[in-house]
Coordinates of C-alpha atoms in Angstrom, one line a residue:
M1 CA 9.2 -22.3 5.3
T2 CA 5.1 -22.8 5.1
K3 CA 5.5 -25.7 7.7
L4 CA 7.3 -23.3 10.1
L5 CA 4.5 -20.6 9.9
D6 CA 1.9 -23.2 10.1
Y7 CA 3.2 -24.0 13.5
W8 CA 1.2 -21.1 14.6
G9 CA -1.9 -23.5 14.2
Q10 CA -0.5 -26.1 17.0
R11 CA 0.2 -23.2 19.7
P12 CA -1.3 -24.1 23.1
A13 CA -5.1 -23.3 23.6
W14 CA -4.6 -20.2 25.6
L15 CA -2.8 -18.5 22.8
K16 CA -6.0 -19.2 20.4
F17 CA -8.1 -16.4 19.5
D18 CA -11.1 -15.8 17.2
A19 CA -10.3 -16.1 13.7
V20 CA -10.3 -12.2 12.8
T21 CA -7.7 -11.5 15.6
N22 CA -5.7 -14.9 14.6
N23 CA -5.4 -13.7 11.2
W24 CA -4.7 -10.0 12.2
L25 CA -1.8 -11.5 14.5
I26 CA -0.4 -13.3 11.6
I27 CA -0.5 -10.5 9.0
F28 CA 0.8 -8.0 12.1
S29 CA 3.6 -10.3 12.8
G30 CA 4.7 -10.5 9.2
T31 CA 4.3 -6.7 8.7
T32 CA 6.0 -5.6 11.7
A33 CA 9.0 -8.0 10.6
R34 CA 8.9 -6.2 7.3
I35 CA 9.0 -3.0 9.0
G36 CA 12.3 -3.9 10.8
L37 CA 13.7 -5.3 7.6
N38 CA 12.8 -2.4 5.5
F39 CA 13.9 0.0 8.2
L40 CA 17.2 -1.5 8.0
T41 CA 17.2 -1.5 4.3
G42 CA 16.3 2.0 4.1
I43 CA 19.1 3.0 6.5
I44 CA 21.8 1.2 4.1
I45 CA 20.1 3.0 1.1
T46 CA 19.8 6.6 2.9
R47 CA 23.3 6.5 4.3
T48 CA 24.9 5.6 0.7
L49 CA 23.1 7.7 -1.5
G50 CA 22.9 10.7 0.5
P51 CA 20.4 13.6 0.9
T52 CA 20.1 14.7 -2.9
D53 CA 20.2 11.2 -4.5
F54 CA 17.7 9.7 -2.0
G55 CA 15.3 12.6 -2.9
I56 CA 15.4 11.7 -6.5
Y57 CA 15.0 7.9 -5.7
A58 CA 12.0 8.7 -3.6
V59 CA 10.4 10.9 -6.3
L60 CA 11.0 8.0 -8.9
L61 CA 9.3 5.6 -6.2
A62 CA 6.4 7.9 -5.9
A63 CA 5.8 8.2 -9.6
T64 CA 5.8 4.5 -10.1
S65 CA 3.5 4.0 -7.4
L66 CA 1.0 6.2 -8.8
I67 CA 1.3 4.6 -12.1
G68 CA 0.9 1.0 -10.4
V69 CA -2.3 2.6 -8.9
A70 CA -3.5 4.1 -12.2
V71 CA -3.3 0.7 -14.2
D72 CA -5.0 -1.4 -11.4
F73 CA -8.5 0.1 -12.4
G74 CA -9.7 -1.1 -9.1
L75 CA -9.4 -4.5 -10.2
T76 CA -7.2 -5.9 -7.0
E77 CA -10.1 -5.3 -4.6
A78 CA -12.9 -6.3 -6.8
A79 CA -11.1 -9.5 -7.5
I80 CA -10.3 -10.3 -3.8
K81 CA -14.1 -10.0 -3.1
T82 CA -15.1 -12.1 -6.4
I83 CA -12.2 -14.6 -5.7
A84 CA -13.2 -15.0 -1.9
V85 CA -17.0 -15.7 -2.9
A86 CA -16.2 -18.3 -5.2
W87 CA -13.7 -19.8 -2.9
Q88 CA -16.3 -20.9 -0.5
D89 CA -18.8 -22.8 -2.9
D90 CA -16.8 -23.6 -6.3
R91 CA -12.9 -23.5 -6.1
V92 CA -12.7 -24.3 -9.8
E93 CA -14.6 -21.0 -10.5
A94 CA -12.2 -19.2 -7.9
V95 CA -9.2 -20.5 -10.2
R96 CA -10.7 -19.2 -13.2
Q97 CA -11.5 -15.8 -11.7
S98 CA -7.7 -15.8 -10.3
R99 CA -6.5 -16.6 -13.8
L100 CA -8.7 -13.9 -15.2
F101 CA -7.6 -11.4 -12.8
Y102 CA -3.9 -12.3 -13.0
W103 CA -3.6 -11.9 -16.9
I104 CA -6.1 -8.6 -17.0
R105 CA -3.8 -7.0 -14.5
L106 CA -0.6 -7.9 -16.2
G107 CA -1.7 -6.8 -19.5
L108 CA -2.6 -3.3 -18.0
A109 CA 0.6 -2.9 -16.2
A110 CA 2.5 -3.3 -19.8
L111 CA 0.1 -1.0 -21.2
G112 CA 0.7 1.5 -18.3
V113 CA 4.6 1.0 -18.7
G114 CA 4.1 1.4 -22.7
L115 CA 2.5 4.9 -22.2
S116 CA 5.0 5.9 -19.6
L117 CA 7.8 5.4 -21.6
A118 CA 6.3 7.2 -24.5
F119 CA 5.8 10.3 -22.5
A120 CA 8.7 10.0 -20.3
P121 CA 10.6 13.1 -21.5
L122 CA 7.6 15.0 -20.4
I123 CA 7.1 13.6 -17.4
T124 CA 10.6 14.0 -16.0
T125 CA 10.6 17.4 -17.2
T126 CA 7.7 18.8 -16.1
L127 CA 6.2 16.8 -12.9
L128 CA 9.5 15.1 -11.6
Q129 CA 11.8 17.9 -12.5
L130 CA 14.5 15.5 -13.5
P131 CA 15.5 16.6 -16.7
D132 CA 17.9 14.6 -18.8
R133 CA 16.9 11.8 -16.3
S134 CA 14.4 9.8 -18.5
W135 CA 16.8 6.6 -18.7
L136 CA 16.4 6.6 -14.6
F137 CA 12.5 6.9 -15.1
A138 CA 12.7 3.9 -17.4
L139 CA 14.6 1.7 -14.9
A140 CA 11.9 2.7 -12.1
L141 CA 9.3 1.5 -14.5
V142 CA 10.4 -2.2 -14.0
G143 CA 9.3 -2.1 -10.7
V144 CA 5.7 -1.4 -12.0
V145 CA 5.8 -4.9 -13.5
T146 CA 7.4 -6.9 -10.9
T147 CA 5.2 -5.1 -8.0
T148 CA 2.0 -6.0 -10.3
L149 CA 3.3 -9.7 -10.3
S150 CA 3.8 -9.9 -6.8
G151 CA 0.8 -7.7 -5.9
S152 CA -1.6 -10.1 -7.9
I153 CA -0.4 -13.2 -6.4
N154 CA -0.6 -11.8 -2.7
A155 CA -4.3 -10.7 -3.6
I156 CA -5.2 -14.2 -4.5
L157 CA -3.6 -15.4 -1.3
Q158 CA -5.7 -13.0 0.6
A159 CA -9.0 -13.9 -1.2
I160 CA -8.3 -17.5 -0.4
G161 CA -7.2 -16.9 3.4
K162 CA -3.5 -17.9 3.1
F163 CA -2.6 -15.2 5.7
S164 CA 0.5 -17.4 6.8
Q165 CA 1.8 -17.5 3.3
I166 CA 1.2 -13.7 2.9
S167 CA 3.5 -13.2 5.8
M168 CA 6.0 -15.4 4.5
V169 CA 6.1 -13.4 1.3
L170 CA 6.5 -10.3 3.0
I171 CA 9.2 -11.3 5.3
I172 CA 11.5 -13.3 2.8
S173 CA 11.1 -10.3 0.2
S174 CA 12.1 -7.9 2.7
G175 CA 14.9 -10.0 4.0
C176 CA 16.2 -10.2 0.3
S177 CA 16.0 -6.5 -0.1
L178 CA 17.9 -6.1 2.9
V179 CA 20.8 -8.6 1.9
V180 CA 21.0 -7.4 -1.6
A181 CA 21.3 -3.8 -0.4
A182 CA 24.0 -4.7 2.0
I183 CA 26.1 -6.7 -0.3
L184 CA 25.8 -3.8 -3.1
A185 CA 27.0 -1.2 -0.1
V186 CA 30.0 -3.3 1.0
M187 CA 30.7 -3.9 -2.8
G188 CA 30.4 0.0 -3.3
Q189 CA 28.1 -0.5 -6.0
L190 CA 24.8 0.6 -4.5
N191 CA 23.7 3.7 -6.4
L192 CA 20.4 4.9 -8.0
V193 CA 20.5 2.1 -10.9
T194 CA 21.4 -0.8 -8.8
T195 CA 18.6 0.2 -5.9
L196 CA 16.1 0.7 -8.6
L197 CA 16.7 -2.6 -10.5
L198 CA 18.0 -4.9 -7.4
V199 CA 16.8 -3.7 -4.4
S200 CA 13.4 -2.5 -5.5
A201 CA 12.4 -4.5 -8.9
G202 CA 14.5 -7.7 -8.1
T203 CA 13.3 -8.3 -4.6
S204 CA 9.6 -7.9 -5.9
F205 CA 10.0 -10.4 -8.3
I206 CA 11.6 -12.8 -5.7
G207 CA 8.3 -12.0 -3.7
F208 CA 5.9 -13.0 -6.7
F209 CA 7.9 -16.1 -7.3
I210 CA 7.6 -17.1 -3.5
G211 CA 4.0 -16.3 -3.5
Y212 CA 3.3 -18.2 -6.7
R213 CA 5.2 -21.2 -4.8
A214 CA 2.8 -21.0 -1.8
L215 CA -0.4 -21.1 -3.6
P216 CA -2.3 -24.6 -2.9
A217 CA -0.5 -27.8 -4.3
D218 CA -3.4 -28.5 -6.6
W219 CA -3.9 -25.0 -8.1
P220 CA -3.5 -24.9 -11.8
S221 CA -0.9 -23.0 -13.2
L222 CA -1.7 -19.3 -13.5
V223 CA 1.4 -18.7 -16.1
A224 CA 1.2 -20.5 -19.6
F225 CA 4.2 -19.0 -21.6
T226 CA 3.9 -21.7 -24.1
S227 CA 0.2 -20.9 -25.2
R228 CA -2.7 -18.2 -24.8
P229 CA -3.7 -18.5 -21.2
N230 CA -7.2 -20.4 -21.3
L231 CA -10.0 -18.2 -19.5
E232 CA -12.6 -20.5 -20.7
H233 CA -16.1 -19.2 -22.2
G234 CA -17.7 -16.0 -20.7
W235 CA -14.6 -14.6 -19.6
Q236 CA -15.6 -11.1 -20.9
A237 CA -18.5 -11.1 -18.8
S238 CA -16.5 -11.6 -15.9
A239 CA -14.1 -9.0 -16.8
R240 CA -16.8 -6.2 -17.2
S241 CA -17.9 -7.1 -13.6
L242 CA -14.4 -6.7 -12.1
F243 CA -14.1 -3.3 -14.0
R244 CA -17.8 -2.1 -13.2
F245 CA -17.3 -3.1 -9.1
G246 CA -13.6 -1.8 -9.3
G247 CA -14.3 1.4 -11.2
W248 CA -15.3 3.7 -8.1
L249 CA -12.5 2.0 -5.9
W250 CA -10.2 2.9 -8.6
L251 CA -10.8 6.4 -8.2
A252 CA -10.8 6.1 -4.7
N253 CA -7.2 4.4 -4.9
I254 CA -6.0 7.0 -7.3
G255 CA -6.8 9.6 -4.5
K256 CA -5.3 7.8 -1.7
V257 CA -2.0 7.5 -3.5
L258 CA -2.0 11.0 -4.4
I259 CA -2.3 11.8 -1.0
A260 CA 0.4 9.3 0.3
Y261 CA 2.7 10.9 -2.6
L262 CA 1.7 14.1 -3.8
D263 CA 3.1 15.9 -1.1
M264 CA 6.3 14.6 -2.2
F265 CA 6.1 16.1 -5.7
L266 CA 5.1 19.4 -4.3
V267 CA 8.2 19.5 -1.9
N268 CA 10.2 18.5 -4.9
L269 CA 8.7 21.3 -7.0
W270 CA 9.1 24.3 -4.6
L271 CA 11.8 23.4 -2.0
D272 CA 15.7 23.1 -2.4
P273 CA 17.1 19.5 -3.0
I274 CA 18.5 18.9 0.3
T275 CA 14.8 19.6 1.7
V276 CA 13.6 17.1 -0.7
G277 CA 16.0 14.5 0.7
V278 CA 15.0 15.2 4.4
Y279 CA 11.5 15.2 3.9
A280 CA 11.7 12.0 1.9
L281 CA 13.4 10.3 4.8
A282 CA 10.8 11.5 7.5
L283 CA 8.0 10.3 4.9
G284 CA 9.5 7.0 4.6
L285 CA 10.1 6.3 7.9
S286 CA 6.3 7.3 8.5
R287 CA 5.4 5.0 5.6
R288 CA 6.9 2.1 7.5
T289 CA 4.5 2.5 10.4
E290 CA 1.7 2.7 7.8
I291 CA 2.7 -0.8 6.9
V292 CA 0.7 -1.7 10.3
N293 CA -2.5 -0.1 9.0
H294 CA -2.3 -2.3 6.0
S295 CA -2.0 -5.1 8.1
L296 CA -5.4 -4.2 9.8
Y297 CA -7.0 -3.3 6.4
T298 CA -5.8 -6.8 5.0
V299 CA -7.8 -8.4 7.8
L300 CA -10.9 -6.1 8.2
L301 CA -11.9 -5.8 4.6
P302 CA -13.4 -9.2 4.3
M303 CA -15.0 -8.8 7.6
A304 CA -16.3 -5.4 6.7
S305 CA -17.9 -6.6 3.6
A306 CA -19.6 -9.4 5.4
L307 CA -21.5 -7.2 8.1
K308 CA -25.5 -7.8 7.9
T309 CA -26.7 -6.4 11.0
G310 CA -26.6 -3.0 13.0
R311 CA -25.5 -5.3 16.1
A312 CA -22.8 -6.8 13.8
I313 CA -21.7 -3.4 12.8
G314 CA -21.6 -2.3 16.6
T315 CA -19.3 -5.3 17.3
Y316 CA -16.9 -4.7 14.6
L317 CA -16.6 -1.0 15.3
Y318 CA -15.9 -1.8 18.9
Q319 CA -13.4 -4.5 18.4
G320 CA -11.6 -2.6 15.6
L321 CA -11.4 0.8 17.7
V322 CA -9.8 -1.1 20.4
R323 CA -7.1 -2.9 18.0
S324 CA -6.5 0.5 16.4
A325 CA -6.1 2.1 19.8
L326 CA -3.6 -0.3 21.1
V327 CA -1.5 0.0 17.9
S328 CA -1.5 3.5 18.0
L329 CA -0.3 3.5 21.6
I330 CA 2.8 1.4 20.8
L331 CA 3.7 3.5 17.8
L332 CA 3.6 6.7 20.4
V333 CA 6.6 5.2 21.7
L334 CA 8.6 6.2 18.4
I335 CA 8.0 10.0 19.2
P336 CA 10.6 10.4 21.9
I337 CA 13.0 7.6 20.4
S338 CA 13.1 9.5 17.1
S339 CA 14.6 12.5 18.6
W340 CA 18.0 10.7 19.1
F341 CA 17.4 7.7 17.0
I342 CA 17.3 9.5 13.5
P343 CA 20.4 11.8 13.9
L344 CA 22.4 8.7 15.1
I345 CA 21.4 6.3 12.5
Y346 CA 21.0 8.5 9.4
G347 CA 23.7 11.3 10.1
G348 CA 23.5 14.9 11.5
E349 CA 22.7 16.0 8.1
F350 CA 19.0 14.5 8.4
A351 CA 18.7 15.8 12.0
S352 CA 15.9 18.3 10.7
A353 CA 13.7 15.1 9.4
V354 CA 13.1 14.4 13.3
S355 CA 10.3 16.9 13.6
L356 CA 8.7 16.0 10.4
F357 CA 8.8 12.4 11.2
Q358 CA 7.0 13.0 14.5
L359 CA 4.2 15.1 13.1
M360 CA 3.9 12.5 10.1
L361 CA 3.5 9.8 12.7
G362 CA 0.8 11.7 14.1
L363 CA -1.2 11.3 10.7
A364 CA -0.4 7.8 10.5
I365 CA -2.0 7.1 13.7
F366 CA -5.0 9.3 12.8
D367 CA -5.4 6.9 9.7
I368 CA -5.3 3.6 11.9
L369 CA -7.9 5.0 14.4
T370 CA -10.2 6.0 11.4
L371 CA -9.7 2.9 9.4
P372 CA -12.5 0.6 10.9
P373 CA -15.5 3.0 10.4
L374 CA -14.2 3.9 7.0
L375 CA -14.1 0.5 5.9
L376 CA -18.0 0.7 6.2
I377 CA -18.2 1.4 2.5
Y378 CA -17.8 -1.8 1.8
T379 CA -20.6 -3.1 4.2
F380 CA -23.0 -0.5 2.7
E381 CA -21.7 -1.1 -1.0
R382 CA -21.2 2.6 -1.2
S383 CA -17.5 2.8 -3.0
H384 CA -18.7 5.8 -4.8
I385 CA -18.4 7.9 -1.4
A386 CA -14.8 6.8 -1.0
A387 CA -14.2 8.2 -4.5
L388 CA -15.9 11.4 -3.6
A389 CA -14.0 11.7 -0.3
E390 CA -10.6 11.0 -1.7
G391 CA -11.0 13.5 -4.5
L392 CA -11.9 16.0 -1.8
R393 CA -8.7 15.2 0.1
V394 CA -6.7 15.8 -3.2
V395 CA -8.2 19.3 -3.6
V396 CA -7.7 20.3 -0.1
L397 CA -4.1 19.0 -0.2
V398 CA -3.3 21.3 -3.0
V399 CA -5.1 24.4 -2.3
G400 CA -3.8 24.3 1.3
S401 CA -0.3 23.7 0.3
L402 CA -0.5 26.6 -2.1
W403 CA -1.6 28.7 0.6
L404 CA 0.5 27.6 3.4
V405 CA 3.8 26.8 1.8
S406 CA 5.0 30.4 1.3
S407 CA 4.4 31.4 5.0
M408 CA 5.2 28.0 6.5
G409 CA 7.3 26.1 4.1
V410 CA 7.5 22.4 4.4
W411 CA 5.4 22.6 7.7
G412 CA 2.8 24.0 5.7
I413 CA 2.4 20.9 3.6
I414 CA 2.1 18.7 6.5
V415 CA -0.7 21.1 8.0
A416 CA -2.6 20.8 4.4
K417 CA -2.3 17.1 4.5
F418 CA -3.8 16.9 8.1
A419 CA -6.7 18.9 6.9
A420 CA -7.2 16.7 3.8
K421 CA -7.5 13.8 6.0
I422 CA -10.0 15.2 8.4
V423 CA -12.3 16.4 5.3
G424 CA -12.0 12.9 3.7
V425 CA -13.2 11.2 7.2
V426 CA -16.0 13.8 8.2
V427 CA -17.2 13.5 4.3
T428 CA -17.1 9.6 4.4
L429 CA -18.7 9.2 8.1
G430 CA -21.5 11.8 7.3
L431 CA -22.8 10.2 4.1
L432 CA -22.4 6.8 5.7
L433 CA -24.5 7.9 8.6
R434 CA -27.0 9.7 6.3
Y435 CA -27.5 6.3 4.2
Y436 CA -27.7 4.2 7.5
L437 CA -30.5 6.4 8.9
Q438 CA -32.4 6.7 5.7
G439 CA -32.4 2.7 5.7
E440 CA -33.4 2.5 9.3
R441 CA -36.5 4.9 8.5
S442 CA -37.6 2.9 5.4
S443 CA -37.4 -0.5 7.0
P444 CA -41.0 -2.0 8.4

């Protein structure tokens, strides 16, 4: 499988691009295939579960996603930076940092799952509005562990520049999700339990296994089940460095996941179950398109971190905005297609999701267009700006939703979400510009 992806390296000269574009095309191809596979999987799950059960499934996934980000503590992005730097000069140190990151992430995930289980009755009753469904929440938490495993390996692959292998993991794990969902549906066994355990958590574990096998052949074992992992002397200092760098990013990531899922919780709290299911479908479809944004983020993050001069920043912004604009133009085609495609594929009971999806697609395009300049927080090492901006976004989303939902219903939540995104972008770019201008004035 790896050899098949490496064939891209033997392509004709006229198909060869600069390193950033080349890596982006690899990740973009993988995420595009993943979108298609996940889309087919979503059709099977949505049509089989129906609006009510699909709404419950979406709420549980939102909760576990929030827990996953909460127990990450910003370590993933911090580790990518640390491992990538070490990989250039000292690969033994890169392996050491990878082992340290892997075991800390796994330990934090176990702690988070344990605390979540302890408070499961409170969480399911007050936040999720699923009384007497604590057992379903417990099953969903299995996905936190498997996602941590696969996410940690993918982060290591990203840090050492193995973008072909990342694409392979994305495609194969998504393909497994489709196959498992289809088999369960044909057997009449696709329900909330099997969807959570087999389709979601099970295929995440498959992704971990494939990603682990995709590490370099001489890579020492990350997993030592028979003995305590050897982290070598001085691992405490390295761990403190990871937590210190990742702290602000952790707060920012919590804000991001709240923006991504908080509207799902609000709809679940305030509106009827049918509307929850319809909104969950529209949100899920729009999130498929956001995977494209993630592919840009994967490649642009190390590039933005390495920018040193004003000219380099200008070139980066120009090239990044051109890529984002091209991707956005492609996504605009989905607006007219969705008006007939959603009712045809998902059934007439989900027809009201069309308008919701079209508005959410606009939000996704806004994120794609603003991504390149927002990543300049890594250029100027101003991660606290991201934390501040994401916190303001959450406040605007909650306050705006409370104000608008009574008069506009579910549409008010989407309007509040867009307002929150605008506030976050304006604050981030304003503070970055201020910092840049101050640096220009102070330089000789």
